[in-house]
Tab-separated table of C-alpha atoms in Angstrom:
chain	number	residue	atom	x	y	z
A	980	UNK	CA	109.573	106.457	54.807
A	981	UNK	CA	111.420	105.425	57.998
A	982	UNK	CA	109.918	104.234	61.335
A	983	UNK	CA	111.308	106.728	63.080
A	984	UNK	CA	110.015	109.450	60.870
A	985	UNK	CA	106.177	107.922	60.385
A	986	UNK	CA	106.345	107.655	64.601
A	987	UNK	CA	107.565	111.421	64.563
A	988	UNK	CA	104.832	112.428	61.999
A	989	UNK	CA	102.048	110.580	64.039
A	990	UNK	CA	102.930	112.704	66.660
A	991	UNK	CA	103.131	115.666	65.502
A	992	UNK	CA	99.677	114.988	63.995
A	993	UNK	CA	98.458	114.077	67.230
A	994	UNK	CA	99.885	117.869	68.269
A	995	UNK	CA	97.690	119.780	65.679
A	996	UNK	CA	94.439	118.286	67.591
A	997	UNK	CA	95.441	120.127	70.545
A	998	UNK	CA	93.778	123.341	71.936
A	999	UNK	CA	93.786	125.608	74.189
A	1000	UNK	CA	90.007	125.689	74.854
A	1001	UNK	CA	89.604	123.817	79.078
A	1002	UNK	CA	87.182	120.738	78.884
A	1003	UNK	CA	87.533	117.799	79.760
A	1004	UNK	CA	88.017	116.069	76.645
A	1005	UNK	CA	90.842	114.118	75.252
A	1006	UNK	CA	92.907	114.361	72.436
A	1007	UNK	CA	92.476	112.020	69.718
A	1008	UNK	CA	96.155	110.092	68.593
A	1009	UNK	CA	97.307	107.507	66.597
A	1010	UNK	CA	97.241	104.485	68.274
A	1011	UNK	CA	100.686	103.823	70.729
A	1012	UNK	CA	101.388	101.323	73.193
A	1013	UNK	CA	103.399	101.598	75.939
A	1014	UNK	CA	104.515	99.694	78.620
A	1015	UNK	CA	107.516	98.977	80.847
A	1016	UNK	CA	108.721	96.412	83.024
A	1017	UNK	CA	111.241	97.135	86.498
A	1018	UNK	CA	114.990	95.372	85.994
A	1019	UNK	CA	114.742	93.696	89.243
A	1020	UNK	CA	115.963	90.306	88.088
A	1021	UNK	CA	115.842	88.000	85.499
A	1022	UNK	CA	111.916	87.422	84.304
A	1023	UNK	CA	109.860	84.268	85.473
A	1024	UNK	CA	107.518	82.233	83.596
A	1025	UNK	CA	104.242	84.344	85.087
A	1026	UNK	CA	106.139	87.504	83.703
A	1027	UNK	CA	106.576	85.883	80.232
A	1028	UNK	CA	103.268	84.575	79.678
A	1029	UNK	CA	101.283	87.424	81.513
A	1030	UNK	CA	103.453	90.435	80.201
A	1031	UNK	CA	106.513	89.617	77.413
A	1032	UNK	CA	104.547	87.381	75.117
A	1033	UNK	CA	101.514	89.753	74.760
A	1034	UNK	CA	103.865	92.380	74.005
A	1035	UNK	CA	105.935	90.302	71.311
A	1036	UNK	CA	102.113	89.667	69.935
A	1037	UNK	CA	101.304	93.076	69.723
A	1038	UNK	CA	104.012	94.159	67.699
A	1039	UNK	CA	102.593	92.378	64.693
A	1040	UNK	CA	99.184	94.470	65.420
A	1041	UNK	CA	100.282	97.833	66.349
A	1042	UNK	CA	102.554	100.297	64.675
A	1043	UNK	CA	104.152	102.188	67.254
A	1044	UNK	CA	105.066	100.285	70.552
A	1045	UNK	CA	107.209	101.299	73.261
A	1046	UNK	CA	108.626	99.377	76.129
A	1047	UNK	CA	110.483	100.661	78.590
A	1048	UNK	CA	113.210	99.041	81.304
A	1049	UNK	CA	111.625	101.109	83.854
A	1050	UNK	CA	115.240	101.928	86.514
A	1051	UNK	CA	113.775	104.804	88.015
A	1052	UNK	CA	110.857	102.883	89.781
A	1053	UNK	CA	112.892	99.821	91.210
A	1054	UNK	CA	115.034	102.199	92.751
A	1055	UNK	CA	111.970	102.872	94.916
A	1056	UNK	CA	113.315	100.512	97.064
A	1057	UNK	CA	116.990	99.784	98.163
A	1058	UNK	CA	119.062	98.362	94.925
A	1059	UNK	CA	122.458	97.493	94.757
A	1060	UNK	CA	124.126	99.739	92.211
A	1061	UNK	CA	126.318	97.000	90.316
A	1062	UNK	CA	123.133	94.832	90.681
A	1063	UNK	CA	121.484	97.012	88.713
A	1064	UNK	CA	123.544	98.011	86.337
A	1065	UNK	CA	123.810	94.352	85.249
A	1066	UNK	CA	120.203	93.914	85.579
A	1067	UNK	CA	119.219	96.523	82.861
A	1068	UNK	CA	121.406	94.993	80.377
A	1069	UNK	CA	119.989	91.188	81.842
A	1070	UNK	CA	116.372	92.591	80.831
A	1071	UNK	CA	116.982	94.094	77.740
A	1072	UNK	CA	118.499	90.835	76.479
A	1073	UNK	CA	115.960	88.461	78.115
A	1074	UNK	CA	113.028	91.156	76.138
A	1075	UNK	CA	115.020	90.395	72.866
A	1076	UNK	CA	115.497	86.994	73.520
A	1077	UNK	CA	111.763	86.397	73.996
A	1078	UNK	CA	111.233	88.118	70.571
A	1079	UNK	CA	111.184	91.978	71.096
A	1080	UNK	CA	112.400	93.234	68.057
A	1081	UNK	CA	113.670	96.401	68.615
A	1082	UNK	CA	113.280	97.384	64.777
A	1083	UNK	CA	109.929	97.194	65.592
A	1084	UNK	CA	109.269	97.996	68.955
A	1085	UNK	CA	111.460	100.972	70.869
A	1086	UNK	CA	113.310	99.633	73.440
A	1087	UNK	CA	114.717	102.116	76.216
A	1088	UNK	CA	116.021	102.640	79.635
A	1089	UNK	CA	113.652	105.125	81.388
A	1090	UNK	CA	116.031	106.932	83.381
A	1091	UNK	CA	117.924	108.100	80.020
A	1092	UNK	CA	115.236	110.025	78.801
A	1093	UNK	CA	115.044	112.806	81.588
A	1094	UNK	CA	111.605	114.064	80.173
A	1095	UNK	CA	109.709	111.224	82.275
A	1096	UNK	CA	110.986	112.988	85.220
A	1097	UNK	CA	110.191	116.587	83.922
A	1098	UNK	CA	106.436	115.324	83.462
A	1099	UNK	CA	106.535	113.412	86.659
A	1100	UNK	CA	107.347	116.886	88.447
A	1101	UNK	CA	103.995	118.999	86.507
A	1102	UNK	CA	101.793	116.321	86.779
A	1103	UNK	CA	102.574	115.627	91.077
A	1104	UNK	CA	101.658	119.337	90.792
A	1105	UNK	CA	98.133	118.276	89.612
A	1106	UNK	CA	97.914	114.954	91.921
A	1107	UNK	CA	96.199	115.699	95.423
A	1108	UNK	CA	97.857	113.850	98.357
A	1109	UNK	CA	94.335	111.969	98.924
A	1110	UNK	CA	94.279	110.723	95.487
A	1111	UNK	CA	97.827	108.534	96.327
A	1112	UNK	CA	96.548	107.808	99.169
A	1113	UNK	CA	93.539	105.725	98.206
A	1114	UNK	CA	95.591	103.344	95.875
A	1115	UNK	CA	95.802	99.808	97.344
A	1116	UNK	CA	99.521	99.297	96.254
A	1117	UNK	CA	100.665	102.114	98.419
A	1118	UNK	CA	98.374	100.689	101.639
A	1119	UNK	CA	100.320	97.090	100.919
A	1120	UNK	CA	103.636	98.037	99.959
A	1121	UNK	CA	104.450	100.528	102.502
A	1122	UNK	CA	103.275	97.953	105.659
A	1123	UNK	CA	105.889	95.361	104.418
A	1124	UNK	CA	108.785	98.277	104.696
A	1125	UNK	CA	110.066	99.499	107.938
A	1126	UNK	CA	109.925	103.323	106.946
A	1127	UNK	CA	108.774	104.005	103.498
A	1128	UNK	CA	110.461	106.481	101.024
A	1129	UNK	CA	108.520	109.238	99.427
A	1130	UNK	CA	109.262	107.446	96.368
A	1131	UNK	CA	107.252	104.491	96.701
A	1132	UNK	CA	104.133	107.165	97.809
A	1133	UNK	CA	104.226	109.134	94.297
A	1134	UNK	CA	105.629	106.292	91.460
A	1135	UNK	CA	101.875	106.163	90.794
A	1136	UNK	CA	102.225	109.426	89.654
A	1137	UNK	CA	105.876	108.766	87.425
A	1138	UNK	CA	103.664	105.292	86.039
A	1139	UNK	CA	101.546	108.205	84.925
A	1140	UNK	CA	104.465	110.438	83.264
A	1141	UNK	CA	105.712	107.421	81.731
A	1142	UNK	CA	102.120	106.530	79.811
A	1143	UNK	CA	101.665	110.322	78.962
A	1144	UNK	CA	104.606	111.432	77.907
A	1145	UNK	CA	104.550	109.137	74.188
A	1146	UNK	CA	100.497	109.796	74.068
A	1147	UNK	CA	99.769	106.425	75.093
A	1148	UNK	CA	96.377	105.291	73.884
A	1149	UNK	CA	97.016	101.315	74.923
A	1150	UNK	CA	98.666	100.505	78.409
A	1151	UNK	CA	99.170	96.549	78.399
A	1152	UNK	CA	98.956	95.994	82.480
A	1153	UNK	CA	97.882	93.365	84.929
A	1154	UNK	CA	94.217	93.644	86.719
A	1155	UNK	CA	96.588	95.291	89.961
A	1156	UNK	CA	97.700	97.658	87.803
A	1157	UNK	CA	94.587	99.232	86.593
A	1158	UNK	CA	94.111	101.424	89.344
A	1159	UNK	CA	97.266	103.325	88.367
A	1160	UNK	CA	95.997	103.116	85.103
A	1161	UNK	CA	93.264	105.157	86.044
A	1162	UNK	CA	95.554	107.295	87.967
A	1163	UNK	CA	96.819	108.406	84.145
A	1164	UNK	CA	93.678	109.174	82.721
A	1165	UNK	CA	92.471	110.947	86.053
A	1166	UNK	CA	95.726	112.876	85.459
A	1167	UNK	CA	95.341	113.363	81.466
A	1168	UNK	CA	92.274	115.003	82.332
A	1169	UNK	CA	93.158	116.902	84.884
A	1170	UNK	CA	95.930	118.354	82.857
A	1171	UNK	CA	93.638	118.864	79.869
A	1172	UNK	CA	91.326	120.693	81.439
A	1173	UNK	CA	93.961	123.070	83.325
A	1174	UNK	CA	95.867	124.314	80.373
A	1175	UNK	CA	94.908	122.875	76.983
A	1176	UNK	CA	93.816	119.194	75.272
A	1177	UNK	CA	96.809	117.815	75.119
A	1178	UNK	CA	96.808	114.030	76.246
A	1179	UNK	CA	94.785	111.444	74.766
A	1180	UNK	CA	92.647	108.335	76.826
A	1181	UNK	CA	95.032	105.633	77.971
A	1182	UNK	CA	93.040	102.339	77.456
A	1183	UNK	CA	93.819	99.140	79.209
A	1184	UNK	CA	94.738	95.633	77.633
A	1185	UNK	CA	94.466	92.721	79.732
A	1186	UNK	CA	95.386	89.746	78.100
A	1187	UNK	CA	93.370	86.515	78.382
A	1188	UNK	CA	96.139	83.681	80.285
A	1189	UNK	CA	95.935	82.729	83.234
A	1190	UNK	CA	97.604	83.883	85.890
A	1191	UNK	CA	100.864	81.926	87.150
A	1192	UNK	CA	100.294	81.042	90.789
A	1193	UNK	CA	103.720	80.157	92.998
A	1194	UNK	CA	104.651	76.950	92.663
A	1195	UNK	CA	104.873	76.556	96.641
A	1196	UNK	CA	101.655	78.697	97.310
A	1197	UNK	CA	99.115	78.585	94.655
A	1198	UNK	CA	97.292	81.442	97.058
A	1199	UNK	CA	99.681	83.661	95.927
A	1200	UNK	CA	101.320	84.233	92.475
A	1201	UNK	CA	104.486	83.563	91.125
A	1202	UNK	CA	106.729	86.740	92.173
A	1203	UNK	CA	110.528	87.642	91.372
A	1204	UNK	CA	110.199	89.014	95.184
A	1205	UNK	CA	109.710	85.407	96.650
A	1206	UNK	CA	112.921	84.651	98.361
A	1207	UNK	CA	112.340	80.847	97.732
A	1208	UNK	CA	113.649	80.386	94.459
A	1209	UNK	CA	111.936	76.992	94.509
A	1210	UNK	CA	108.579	78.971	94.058
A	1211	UNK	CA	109.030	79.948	90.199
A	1212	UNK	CA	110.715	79.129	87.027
A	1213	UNK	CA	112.929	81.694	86.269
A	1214	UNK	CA	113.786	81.975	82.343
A	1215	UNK	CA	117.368	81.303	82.894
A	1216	UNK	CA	116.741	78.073	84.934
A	1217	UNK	CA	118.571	74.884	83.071
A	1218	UNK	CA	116.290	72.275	82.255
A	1219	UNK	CA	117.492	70.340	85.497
A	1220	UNK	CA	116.380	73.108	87.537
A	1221	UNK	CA	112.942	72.990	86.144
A	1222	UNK	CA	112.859	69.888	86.499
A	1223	UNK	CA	113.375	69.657	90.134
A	1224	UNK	CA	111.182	72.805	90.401
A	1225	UNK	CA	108.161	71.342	88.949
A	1226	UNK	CA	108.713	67.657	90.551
A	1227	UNK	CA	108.672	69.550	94.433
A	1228	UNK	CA	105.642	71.643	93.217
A	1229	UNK	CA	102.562	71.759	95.531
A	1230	UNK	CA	99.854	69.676	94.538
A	1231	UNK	CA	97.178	67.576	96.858
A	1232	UNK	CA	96.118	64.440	97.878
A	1233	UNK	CA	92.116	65.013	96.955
A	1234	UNK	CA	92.637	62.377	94.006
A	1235	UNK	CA	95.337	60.599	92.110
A	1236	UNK	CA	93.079	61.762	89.015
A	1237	UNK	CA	94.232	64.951	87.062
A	1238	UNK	CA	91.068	67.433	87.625
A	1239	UNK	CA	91.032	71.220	86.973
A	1240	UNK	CA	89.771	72.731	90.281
A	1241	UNK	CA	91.076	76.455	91.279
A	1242	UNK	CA	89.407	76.263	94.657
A	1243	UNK	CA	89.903	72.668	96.110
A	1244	UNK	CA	92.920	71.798	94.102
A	1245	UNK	CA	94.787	75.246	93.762
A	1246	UNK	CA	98.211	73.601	93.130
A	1247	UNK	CA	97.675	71.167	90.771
A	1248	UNK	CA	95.488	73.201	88.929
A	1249	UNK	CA	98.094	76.014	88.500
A	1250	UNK	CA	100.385	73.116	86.743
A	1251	UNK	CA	97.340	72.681	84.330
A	1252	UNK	CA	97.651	76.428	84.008
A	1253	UNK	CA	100.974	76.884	83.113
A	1254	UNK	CA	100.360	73.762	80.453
A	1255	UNK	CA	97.396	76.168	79.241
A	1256	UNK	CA	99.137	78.743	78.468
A	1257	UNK	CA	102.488	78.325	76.834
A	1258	UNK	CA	100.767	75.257	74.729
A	1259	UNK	CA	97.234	77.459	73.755
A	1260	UNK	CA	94.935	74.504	75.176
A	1261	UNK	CA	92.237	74.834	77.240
A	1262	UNK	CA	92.199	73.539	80.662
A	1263	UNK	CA	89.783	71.269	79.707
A	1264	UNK	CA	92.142	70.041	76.677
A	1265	UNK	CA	94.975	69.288	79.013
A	1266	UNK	CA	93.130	67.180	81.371
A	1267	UNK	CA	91.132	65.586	79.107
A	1268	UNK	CA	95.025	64.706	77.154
A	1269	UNK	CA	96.320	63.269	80.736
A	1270	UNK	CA	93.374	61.067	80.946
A	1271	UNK	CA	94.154	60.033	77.669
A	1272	UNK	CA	97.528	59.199	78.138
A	1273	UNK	CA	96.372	57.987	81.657
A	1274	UNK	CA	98.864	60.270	83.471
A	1275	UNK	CA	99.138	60.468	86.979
A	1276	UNK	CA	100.500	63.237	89.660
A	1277	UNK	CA	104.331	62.442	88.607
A	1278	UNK	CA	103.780	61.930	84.851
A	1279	UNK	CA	102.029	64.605	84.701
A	1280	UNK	CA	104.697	67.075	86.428
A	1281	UNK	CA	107.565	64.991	83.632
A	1282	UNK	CA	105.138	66.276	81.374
A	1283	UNK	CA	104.907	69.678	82.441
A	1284	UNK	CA	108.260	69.822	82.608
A	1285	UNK	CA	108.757	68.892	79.160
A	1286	UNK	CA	105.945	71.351	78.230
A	1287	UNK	CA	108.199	74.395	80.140
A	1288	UNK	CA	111.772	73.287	78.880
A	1289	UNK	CA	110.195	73.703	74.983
A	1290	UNK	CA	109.577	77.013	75.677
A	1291	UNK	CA	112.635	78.490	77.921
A	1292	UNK	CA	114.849	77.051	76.687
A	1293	UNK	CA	115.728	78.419	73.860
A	1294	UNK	CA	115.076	81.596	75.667
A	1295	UNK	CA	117.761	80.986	77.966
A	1296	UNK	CA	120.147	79.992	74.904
A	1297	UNK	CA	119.420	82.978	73.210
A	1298	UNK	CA	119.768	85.349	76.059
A	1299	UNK	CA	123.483	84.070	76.680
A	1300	UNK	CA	124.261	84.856	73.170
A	1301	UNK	CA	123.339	88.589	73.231
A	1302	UNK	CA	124.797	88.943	76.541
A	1303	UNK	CA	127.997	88.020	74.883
A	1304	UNK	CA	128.394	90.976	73.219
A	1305	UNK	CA	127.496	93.730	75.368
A	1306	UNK	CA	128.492	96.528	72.922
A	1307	UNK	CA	125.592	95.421	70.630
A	1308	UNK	CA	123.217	95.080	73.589
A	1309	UNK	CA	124.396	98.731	74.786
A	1310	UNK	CA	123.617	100.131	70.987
A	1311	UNK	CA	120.187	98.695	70.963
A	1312	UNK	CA	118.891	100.470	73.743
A	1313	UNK	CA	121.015	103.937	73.006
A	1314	UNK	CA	118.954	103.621	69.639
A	1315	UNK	CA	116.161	102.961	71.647
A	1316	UNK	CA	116.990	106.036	73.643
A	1317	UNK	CA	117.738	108.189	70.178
A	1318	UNK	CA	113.827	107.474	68.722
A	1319	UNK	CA	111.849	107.635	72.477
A	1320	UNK	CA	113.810	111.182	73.170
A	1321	UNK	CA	112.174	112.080	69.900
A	1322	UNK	CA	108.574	112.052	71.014
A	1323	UNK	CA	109.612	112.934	74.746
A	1324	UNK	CA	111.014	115.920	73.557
A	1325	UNK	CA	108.237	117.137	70.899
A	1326	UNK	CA	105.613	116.233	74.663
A	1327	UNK	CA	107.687	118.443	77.044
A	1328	UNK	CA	107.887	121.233	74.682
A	1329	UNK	CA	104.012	121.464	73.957
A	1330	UNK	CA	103.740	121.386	77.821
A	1331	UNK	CA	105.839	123.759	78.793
A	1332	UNK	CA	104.220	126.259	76.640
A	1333	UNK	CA	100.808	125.186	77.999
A	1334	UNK	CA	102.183	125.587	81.943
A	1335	UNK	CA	103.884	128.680	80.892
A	1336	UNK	CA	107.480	127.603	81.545
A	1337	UNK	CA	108.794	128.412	78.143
C-alpha cells in the first residue's frame, strides 16, 4: 500500500468518528504531526537543534508527519517579493539538507494549499477579539512595529488552521509557542461543540536541548531577526565564519576555569550549551572533558568551533547541491503540495457540511 494512500485512509478513518451530537469532546485520530517553520532566511544553529533535528528524529517514530514552509505568516510583516521567493526554495533545501526526507515526511508551501486560508476564515468566526488579545506575542510584537497590520493580530488564529486542518494530534513547538498551541485546542473545541466532533486534541512536544542563547547576548536567544550577524551561526556560514563567530563570542572574566553557570556566567555557559547539544553530552560531560584536556577560554572556543563545523558543514555542502537543481527542488514540494491537498481537501469538505456552506 502507498504512503499516500495509508495517510488518506487514516483520515478518512479519523472522519467516521465524527458526529454531529455538540459536546465538547474531541475526536480520536491516528497520530499526525505537524509543524511549520516561516522562510525568513536561512536557519541558525538554535533553529536546527531546537526545531529541524527533532523533526528529522521524529520521522523514524511517527507515520504521518507534515511540515510546512509557512509563506503566508512571514508575510505578516513587510517581505521583499524576490526575497521570498528565493527564500522558500532556500528552506526547503536547507530542511532536506538537514535530513527531511520528503518520502517520509510531506513537505509543502502553505500558501499553495488554499484550504489553510478557508479554515483560517471559519475558525476567526469562532475566535473572540479578547481571546487574541490576551496572547503575549501580539502585546510584544506589535510595540516593536510602528503601526501593526491586522495580520500580525489574527496569525494566532491561521497557526490554528494550519494544526487543524491535517487533524494534528502532535504540534512540535517552542515553550513561546504553547500559548498558540492552546489557541488550537481552545478553537478545536469551540468548533466541536458548535457544529459536530470533528477535530481531535493537538498535544505539544517540547524537546529536551537547550536553548541557543545569542552569541553577543546570552539574555536573549539566538534569532534570525538579530541584525548583527555576529550574534548566530547561520547554517550556511563557512567554517571561517564560525570560526571568527565563536572566537568574538561573549564570555566573562569570573574565572579562567571552564564552569557551567546560566546565571553568573550566561555566555560561556551558552558555548557549553551549544557543545551539549549537537555532541549529546551533558553539561557536566563537557566541562568535566575541558578540565581534562585542561582547556582554557580560547581552546575551548577552537574547540567549539570544531564541535559546530562537524555538524554544518556538511549541511551547508549539501544544501548547495540541491539548490543546484532547482527543478528537482520545485518537484519536491509540488509533490508535497499533491499529498497535503489530499487531507486539506477531505477537512474542508467535512466542514463545510457541518457550517452549512455546502
Amino acid at each position: 500500500m502507498s504512503k499516500l494512500l495509508r495517510h488518506f485512509l487514516n483520515f478518512r478513518h479519523c472522519h467516521r468518528s465524527f458526529s454531529q451530537r455538540k459536546d465538547d469532546s474531541f475526536a480520536q485520530c491516528p497520530e499526525r504531526v505537524f509543524s511549520g517553520i516561516q522562510p525568513t532566511g536561512v536557519p541558525h544553529l538554535g533553529n536546527y537543534v531546537g526545531a529541524i533535528r527533532n523533526w528529522v528524529r521524529m520521522q523514524e517514530r511517527y507515520d504521518s508527519i507534515l511540515l510546512s514552509i509557512v509563506d503566508l505568516h512571514s508575510i505578516t510583516v513587510q517581505q521583499n517579493p524576490a526575497e521570498l521567493r528565493e527564500n522558500i526554495q532556500v528552506m526547503a533545501a536547507c530542511l532536506i539538507a538537514c535530513g527531511i526526507n520528503p518520502d517520509k515526511t510531506i513537505l509543502f508551501q502553505q500558501s499553495s494549499v488554499k484550504e489553510h486560508a478557508e479554515l483560517c476564515w471559519i475558525l476567526g468566526c469562532l475566535c473572540s477579539l479578547p481571546r487574541l488579545e490576551h496572547l503575549p506575542q501580539w502585546r510584544d510584537k506589535s510595540k516593536k512595529v510602528s503601526d501593526p497590520k491586522v495580520g500580525l493580530y489574527t496569525y494566532p488564529i491561521l497557526q490554528s488552521a494550519d494544526i487543524m486542518l491535517y487533524k494534528s494530534t502532535v504540534v512540535p513547538v517552542g515553550e513561546d509557542q504553547l500559548t498558540h498551541l492552546e489557541l488550537a485546542r481552545d478553537l478545536a473545541r469551540a468548533f466541536n461543540r458548535q457544529y459536530g466532533t470533528l477535530f481531535p486534541a493537538c498535544n505539544s512536544y517540547i524537546g529536551d536541548v537547550p536553548k541557543i542563547r545569542s552569541l553577543k547576548d546570552p539574555s536573549s536567544k539566538m534569532s534570525k531577526s538579530d541584525n548583527n550577524a555576529a550574534s548566530r551561526i547561520d547554517l550556511t556560514d563557512s567554517s571561517s565564519t564560525v570560526r571568527d563567530k565563536i572566537a568574538k563570542a561573549v564570555t566573562d572574566a569570573v574565572s579562567k576555569d571552564i564552569t557551567f553557570d546560566p546565571e553568573l556566567r550566561p555566555g560561556l555557559s551558552n558555548l557549553i550549551d551549544i557543545c551539549s547539544a549537537l555532541t549529546g553530552k551533558s553539561s557536566e560531560d563537557i566541562v568535566k572533558l575541558t578540565q581534562d584536556k585542561g582547556m582554557d577560554k580560547k581552546t575551548f572556543k577552537e574547540f567549539v568551533t570544531e564541535t559546530v563545523n562537524e555538524s554544518i558543514q556538511p549541511i551547508s555542502s549539501e544544501m548547495q547541491r540541491i539548490l543546484s537543481d532547482r527543478g528537482h527542488l520545485r518537484s519536491i514540494l509540488k509533490q508535497g503540495q499533491e499529498r497535503a491537498s489530499v487531507l486539506a481537501e477531505e477537512t474542508i469538505k467535512h466542514v463545510k457540511t457541518l457550517v452549512g456552506l455546502s
